Coordinates of C-alpha atoms in Angstrom, one line a residue:
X1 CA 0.0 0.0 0.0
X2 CA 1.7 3.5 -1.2
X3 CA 1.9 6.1 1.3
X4 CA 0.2 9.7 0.9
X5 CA 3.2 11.5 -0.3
X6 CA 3.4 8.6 -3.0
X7 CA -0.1 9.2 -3.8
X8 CA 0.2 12.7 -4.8
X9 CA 3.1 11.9 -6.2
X10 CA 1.7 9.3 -8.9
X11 CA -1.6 11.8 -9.3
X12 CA 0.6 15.0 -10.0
X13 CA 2.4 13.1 -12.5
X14 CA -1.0 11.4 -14.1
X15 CA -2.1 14.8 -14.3
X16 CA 0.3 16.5 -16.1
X17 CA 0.5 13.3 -18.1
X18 CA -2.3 13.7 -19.5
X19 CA -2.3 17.6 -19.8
X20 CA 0.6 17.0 -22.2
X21 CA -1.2 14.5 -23.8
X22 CA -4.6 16.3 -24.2
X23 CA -3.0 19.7 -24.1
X24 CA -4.8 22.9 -22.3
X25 CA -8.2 21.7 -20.7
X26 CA -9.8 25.4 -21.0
X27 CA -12.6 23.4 -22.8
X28 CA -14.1 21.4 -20.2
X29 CA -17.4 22.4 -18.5
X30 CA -17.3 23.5 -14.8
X31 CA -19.3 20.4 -13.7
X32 CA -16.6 18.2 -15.4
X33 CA -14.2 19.9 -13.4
X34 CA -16.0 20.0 -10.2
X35 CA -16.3 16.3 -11.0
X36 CA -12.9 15.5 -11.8
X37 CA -11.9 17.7 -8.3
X38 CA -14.6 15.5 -6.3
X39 CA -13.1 12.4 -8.1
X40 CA -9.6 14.2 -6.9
X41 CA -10.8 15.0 -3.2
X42 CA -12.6 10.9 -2.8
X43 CA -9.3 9.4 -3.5
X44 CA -7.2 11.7 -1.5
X45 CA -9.5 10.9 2.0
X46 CA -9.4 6.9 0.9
X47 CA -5.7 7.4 0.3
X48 CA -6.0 9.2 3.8
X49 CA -8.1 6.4 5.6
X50 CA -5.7 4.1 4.1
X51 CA -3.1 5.9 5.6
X52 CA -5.0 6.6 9.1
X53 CA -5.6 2.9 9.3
X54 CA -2.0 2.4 8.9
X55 CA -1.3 4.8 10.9
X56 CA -3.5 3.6 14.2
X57 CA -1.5 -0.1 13.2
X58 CA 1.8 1.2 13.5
X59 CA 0.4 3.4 16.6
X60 CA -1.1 0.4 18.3
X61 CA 2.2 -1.9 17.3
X62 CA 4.0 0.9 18.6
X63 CA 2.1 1.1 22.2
X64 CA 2.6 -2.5 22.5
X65 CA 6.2 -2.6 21.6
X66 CA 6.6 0.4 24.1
X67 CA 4.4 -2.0 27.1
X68 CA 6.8 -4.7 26.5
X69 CA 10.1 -2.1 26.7
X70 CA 8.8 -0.9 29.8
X71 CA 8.1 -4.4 31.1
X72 CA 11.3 -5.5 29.8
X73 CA 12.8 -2.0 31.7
X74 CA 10.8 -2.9 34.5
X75 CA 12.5 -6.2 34.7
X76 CA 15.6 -5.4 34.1
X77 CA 15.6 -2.9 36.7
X78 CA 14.3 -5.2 39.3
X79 CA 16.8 -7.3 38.0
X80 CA 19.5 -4.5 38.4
X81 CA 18.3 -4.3 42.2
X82 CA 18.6 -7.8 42.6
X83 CA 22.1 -8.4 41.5
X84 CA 23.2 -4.8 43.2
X85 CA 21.4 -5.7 46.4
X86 CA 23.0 -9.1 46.0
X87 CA 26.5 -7.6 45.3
X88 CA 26.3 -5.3 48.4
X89 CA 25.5 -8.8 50.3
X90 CA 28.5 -10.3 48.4
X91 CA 30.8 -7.4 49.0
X92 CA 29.0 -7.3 52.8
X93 CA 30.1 -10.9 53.5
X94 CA 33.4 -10.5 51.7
X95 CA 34.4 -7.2 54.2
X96 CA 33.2 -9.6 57.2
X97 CA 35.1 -12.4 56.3
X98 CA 38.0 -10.3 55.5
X99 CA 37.8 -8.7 59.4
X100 CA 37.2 -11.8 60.7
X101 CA 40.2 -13.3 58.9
X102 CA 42.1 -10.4 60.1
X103 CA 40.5 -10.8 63.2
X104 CA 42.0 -14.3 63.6
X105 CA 45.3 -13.7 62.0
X106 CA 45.8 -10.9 64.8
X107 CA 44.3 -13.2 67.5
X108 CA 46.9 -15.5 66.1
X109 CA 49.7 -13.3 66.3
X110 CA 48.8 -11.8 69.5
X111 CA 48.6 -15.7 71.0
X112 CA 52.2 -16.4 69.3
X113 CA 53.2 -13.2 70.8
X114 CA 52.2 -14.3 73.8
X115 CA 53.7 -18.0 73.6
X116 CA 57.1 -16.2 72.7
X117 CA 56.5 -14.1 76.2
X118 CA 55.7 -17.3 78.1
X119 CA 58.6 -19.1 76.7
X120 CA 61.0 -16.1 77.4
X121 CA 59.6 -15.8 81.1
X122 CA 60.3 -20.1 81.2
X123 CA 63.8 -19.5 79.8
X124 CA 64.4 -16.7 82.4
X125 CA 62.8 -18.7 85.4
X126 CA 64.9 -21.8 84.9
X127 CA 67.8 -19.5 84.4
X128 CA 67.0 -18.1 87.5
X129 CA 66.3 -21.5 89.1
X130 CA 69.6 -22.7 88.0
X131 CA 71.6 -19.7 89.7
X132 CA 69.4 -19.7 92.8
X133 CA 69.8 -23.9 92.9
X134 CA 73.9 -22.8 92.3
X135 CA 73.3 -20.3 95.2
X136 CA 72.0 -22.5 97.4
X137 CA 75.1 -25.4 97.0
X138 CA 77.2 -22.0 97.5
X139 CA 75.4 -21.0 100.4
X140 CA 74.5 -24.2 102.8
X141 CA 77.8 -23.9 103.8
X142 CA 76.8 -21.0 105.6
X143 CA 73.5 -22.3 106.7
X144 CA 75.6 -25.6 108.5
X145 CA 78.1 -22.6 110.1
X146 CA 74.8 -20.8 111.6
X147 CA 73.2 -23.8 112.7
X148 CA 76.8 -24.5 114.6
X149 CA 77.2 -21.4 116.0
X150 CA 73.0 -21.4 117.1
X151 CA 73.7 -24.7 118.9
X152 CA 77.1 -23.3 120.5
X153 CA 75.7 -19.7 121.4
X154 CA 72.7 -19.1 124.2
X155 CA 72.1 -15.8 123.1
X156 CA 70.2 -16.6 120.2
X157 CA 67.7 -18.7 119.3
X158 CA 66.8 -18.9 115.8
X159 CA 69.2 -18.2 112.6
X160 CA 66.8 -15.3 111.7
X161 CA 67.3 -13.8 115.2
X162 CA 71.5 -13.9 114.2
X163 CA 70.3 -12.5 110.5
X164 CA 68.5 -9.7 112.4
X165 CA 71.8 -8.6 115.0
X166 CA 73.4 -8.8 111.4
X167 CA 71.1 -6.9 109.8
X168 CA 70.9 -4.5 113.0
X169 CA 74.8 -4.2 112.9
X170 CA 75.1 -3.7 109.0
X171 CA 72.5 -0.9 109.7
X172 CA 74.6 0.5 112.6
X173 CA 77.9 0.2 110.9
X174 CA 76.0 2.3 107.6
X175 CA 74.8 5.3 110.1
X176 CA 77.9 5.2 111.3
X177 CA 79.7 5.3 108.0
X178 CA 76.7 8.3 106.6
X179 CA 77.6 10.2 110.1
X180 CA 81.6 10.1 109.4
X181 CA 81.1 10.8 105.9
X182 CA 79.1 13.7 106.8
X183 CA 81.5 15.0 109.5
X184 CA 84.1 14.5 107.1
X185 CA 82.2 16.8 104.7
X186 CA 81.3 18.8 107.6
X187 CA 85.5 19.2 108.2
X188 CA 85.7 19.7 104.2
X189 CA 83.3 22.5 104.2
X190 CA 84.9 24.2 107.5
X191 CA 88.7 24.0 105.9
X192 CA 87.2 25.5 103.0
X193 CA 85.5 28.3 104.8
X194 CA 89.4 28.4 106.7
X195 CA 91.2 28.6 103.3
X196 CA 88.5 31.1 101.8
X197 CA 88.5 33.7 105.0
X198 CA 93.1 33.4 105.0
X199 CA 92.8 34.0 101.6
X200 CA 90.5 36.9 102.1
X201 CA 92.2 38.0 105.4
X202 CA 95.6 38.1 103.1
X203 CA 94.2 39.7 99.9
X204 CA 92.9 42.4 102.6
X205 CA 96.1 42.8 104.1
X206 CA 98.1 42.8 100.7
X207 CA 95.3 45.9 100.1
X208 CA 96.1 47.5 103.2
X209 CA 99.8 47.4 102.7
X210 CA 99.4 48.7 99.2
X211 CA 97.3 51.4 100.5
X212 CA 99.5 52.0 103.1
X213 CA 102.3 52.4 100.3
X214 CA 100.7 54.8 98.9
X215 CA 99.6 56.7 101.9
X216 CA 103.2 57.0 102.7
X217 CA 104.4 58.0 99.2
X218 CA 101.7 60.6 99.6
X219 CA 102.8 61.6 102.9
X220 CA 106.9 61.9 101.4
X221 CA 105.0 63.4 98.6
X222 CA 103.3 66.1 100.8
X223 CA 106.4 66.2 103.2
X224 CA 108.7 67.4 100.1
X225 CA 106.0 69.5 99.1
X226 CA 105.4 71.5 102.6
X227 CA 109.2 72.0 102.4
X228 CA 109.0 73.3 99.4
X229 CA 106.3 75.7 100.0
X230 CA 107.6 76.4 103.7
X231 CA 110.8 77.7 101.9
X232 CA 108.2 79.8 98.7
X233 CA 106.6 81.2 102.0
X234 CA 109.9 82.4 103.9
X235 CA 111.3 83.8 100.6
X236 CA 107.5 85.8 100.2
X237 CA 107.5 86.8 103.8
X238 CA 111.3 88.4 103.2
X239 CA 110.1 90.0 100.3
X240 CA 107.4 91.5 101.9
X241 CA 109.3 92.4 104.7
X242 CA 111.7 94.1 102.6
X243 CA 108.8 95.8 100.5
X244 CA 107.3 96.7 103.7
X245 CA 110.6 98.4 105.0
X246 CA 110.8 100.0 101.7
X247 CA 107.1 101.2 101.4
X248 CA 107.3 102.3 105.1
X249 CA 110.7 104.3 103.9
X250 CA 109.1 106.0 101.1
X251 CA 105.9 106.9 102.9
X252 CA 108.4 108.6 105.3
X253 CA 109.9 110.3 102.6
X254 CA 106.7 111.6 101.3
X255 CA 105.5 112.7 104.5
X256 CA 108.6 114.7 105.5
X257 CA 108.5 116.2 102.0
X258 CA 104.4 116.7 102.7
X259 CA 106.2 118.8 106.3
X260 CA 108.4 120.5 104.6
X261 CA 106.1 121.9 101.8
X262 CA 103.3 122.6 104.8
X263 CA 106.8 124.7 106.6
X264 CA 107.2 126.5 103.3
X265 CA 103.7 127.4 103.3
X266 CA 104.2 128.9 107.0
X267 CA 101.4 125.7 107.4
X268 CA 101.6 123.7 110.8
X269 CA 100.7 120.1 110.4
X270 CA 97.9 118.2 111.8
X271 CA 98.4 115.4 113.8
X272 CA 97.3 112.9 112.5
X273 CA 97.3 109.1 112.8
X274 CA 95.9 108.2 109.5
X275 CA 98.6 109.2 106.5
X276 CA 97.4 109.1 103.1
X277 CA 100.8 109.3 101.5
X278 CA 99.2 109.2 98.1
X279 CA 97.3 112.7 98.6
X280 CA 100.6 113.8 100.2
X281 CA 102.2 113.5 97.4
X282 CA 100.1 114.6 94.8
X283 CA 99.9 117.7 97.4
X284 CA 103.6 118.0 96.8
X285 CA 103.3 117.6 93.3
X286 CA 100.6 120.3 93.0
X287 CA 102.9 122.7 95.0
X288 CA 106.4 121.6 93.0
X289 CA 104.5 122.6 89.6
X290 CA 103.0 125.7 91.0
X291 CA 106.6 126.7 92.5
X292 CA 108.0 125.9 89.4
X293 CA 105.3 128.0 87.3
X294 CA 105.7 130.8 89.9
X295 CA 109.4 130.7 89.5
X296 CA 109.9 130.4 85.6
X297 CA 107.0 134.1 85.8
X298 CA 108.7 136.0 88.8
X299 CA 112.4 135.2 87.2
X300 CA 112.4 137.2 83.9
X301 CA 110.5 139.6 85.6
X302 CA 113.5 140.2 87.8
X303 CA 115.9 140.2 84.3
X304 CA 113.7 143.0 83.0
X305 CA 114.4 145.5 86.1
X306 CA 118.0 144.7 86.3
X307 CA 117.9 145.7 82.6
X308 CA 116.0 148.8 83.6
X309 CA 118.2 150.1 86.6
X310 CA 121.1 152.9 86.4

């Protein structure tokens, strides 16, 4: 059965088939036409209901085809869970086994760990059994000597009473040993504190002897240098003296010059106790320059009358 586009296919082609065959068809009547087109139109809708029927075939093939996909789908997704949900119990089961098989191999180790231990500890005790048993040949010697001397002595009774005075003496003899040894120390620590004080007795004596040194170079120092400055003074103190007799000289000088200007002024003099012998002098001065002024006027004076006279 053709489909529709086959259909128009085969009609278009008729059709212009048979226009080229029978040329233009301007001559046919309207009703032929409208026939031909009704003729046209029936066997386009039974070539359409051919293809509808077709269609709702293929559409109902179709929907089944789809029912079985989805109940294949369906299936093979339940299928899907099953084996996931049955790897999940394989891998499940696999990690348990595998912890309990490590579980065991570490039990196992542990136990063998264990067993070495044990077997060490045995090695050790019967090592320890064997020196103890080698000990105790060594030692009954001892045992027969303190049974001897418990039968021969009254004192004591039992050995452990003579293993306690032992142990009481041993503990004696140590105090006494930790007291010596501290006295000793005690005796260390004093001659050190002997030694340290001399030393520093010494060292302070050396500083007192150097200090004393040099107190007494100061003191030959100062010595020389009083001398010295006893001699500076005695040579000032003649000076002065000899300044003083000579200021004392020349104030006399001035103040019998001062007496003999105040005589050649027909001036008595004051008694006085207080001499200024610098205003004497300039006093003196002041009456030299006048004399002198009055003596250089009054003298050519006199020339000029001698000139004058018969």
């Amino acid at each position: 059965m053709m489909s529709l586009e086959e259909y128009f296919k085969t009609t278009f082609e008729n059709k212009l088939l048979f226009k080229m065959l029978k040329g233009d068809d301007d001559h046919l009547t309207p009703a032929t036409r409208l026939l031909e087109k009704r003729r046209e139109l029936a066997e386009i809708e039974q070539v359409l209901s051919v293809q509808k029927e077709e269609f709702q075939t293929k559409m109902e093939r179709l929907q089944q085809r789809r029912g079985e996909l989805e109940r294949k789908e369906l299936q093979l997704k339940e299928s899907l869970e099953k084996f996931d949900k049955f790897l999940k119990e394989n891998d499940s089961k696999r990690i348990r086994a595998m912890k309990k098989a490590n579980d065991q191999r570490e039990l196992k180790r542990s136990k063998m760990r264990e067993i070495a231990k044990f077997q060490d500890d045995l090695r050790n005790l019967l090592i320890v059994n064997n020196q103890l048993k080698k000990k105790q040949k060594v030692y009954h010697k001892f045992c027969l000597f303190m049974q001897k001397v418990l039968n021969s002595c009254d004192e004591f009774h039992e050995i452990r009473d003579i293993i306690a005075r032992y142990d009481t003496l041993i503990s004696t003899y140590t105090d006494l040993l930790d007291t010596e040894r501290k006295h000793q120390d005690l005796i260390e620590a004093i001659k050190l504190k002997i030694h340290s004080v001399t030393e520093e007795k010494c060292n302070e004596i050396l500083a007192h002897n150097n200090q004393l040194s040099n107190l007494q170079v100061k003191y030959e120092t100062t010595r020389s240098r009083r001398i010295q400055l006893d001699s500076v003074y005695s040579h000032v103190h003649n000076t002065a003296s000899v300044k003083a007799l000579k200021s004392g000289q020349i104030r006399m000088a001035a103040h019998n010059l001062y007496n003999v200007m105040l005589n050649y002024q027909n001036i008595i003099p004051t008694l006085s106790t207080e001499q200024n012998s610098f205003e004497e002098l300039n006093s003196v001065r002041i009456f030299g320059e006048d004399l002198v002024f009055v003596t250089n006027t009054v003298k050519p004076e006199k020339s000029r009358e001698h000139h004058f006279l018969p």
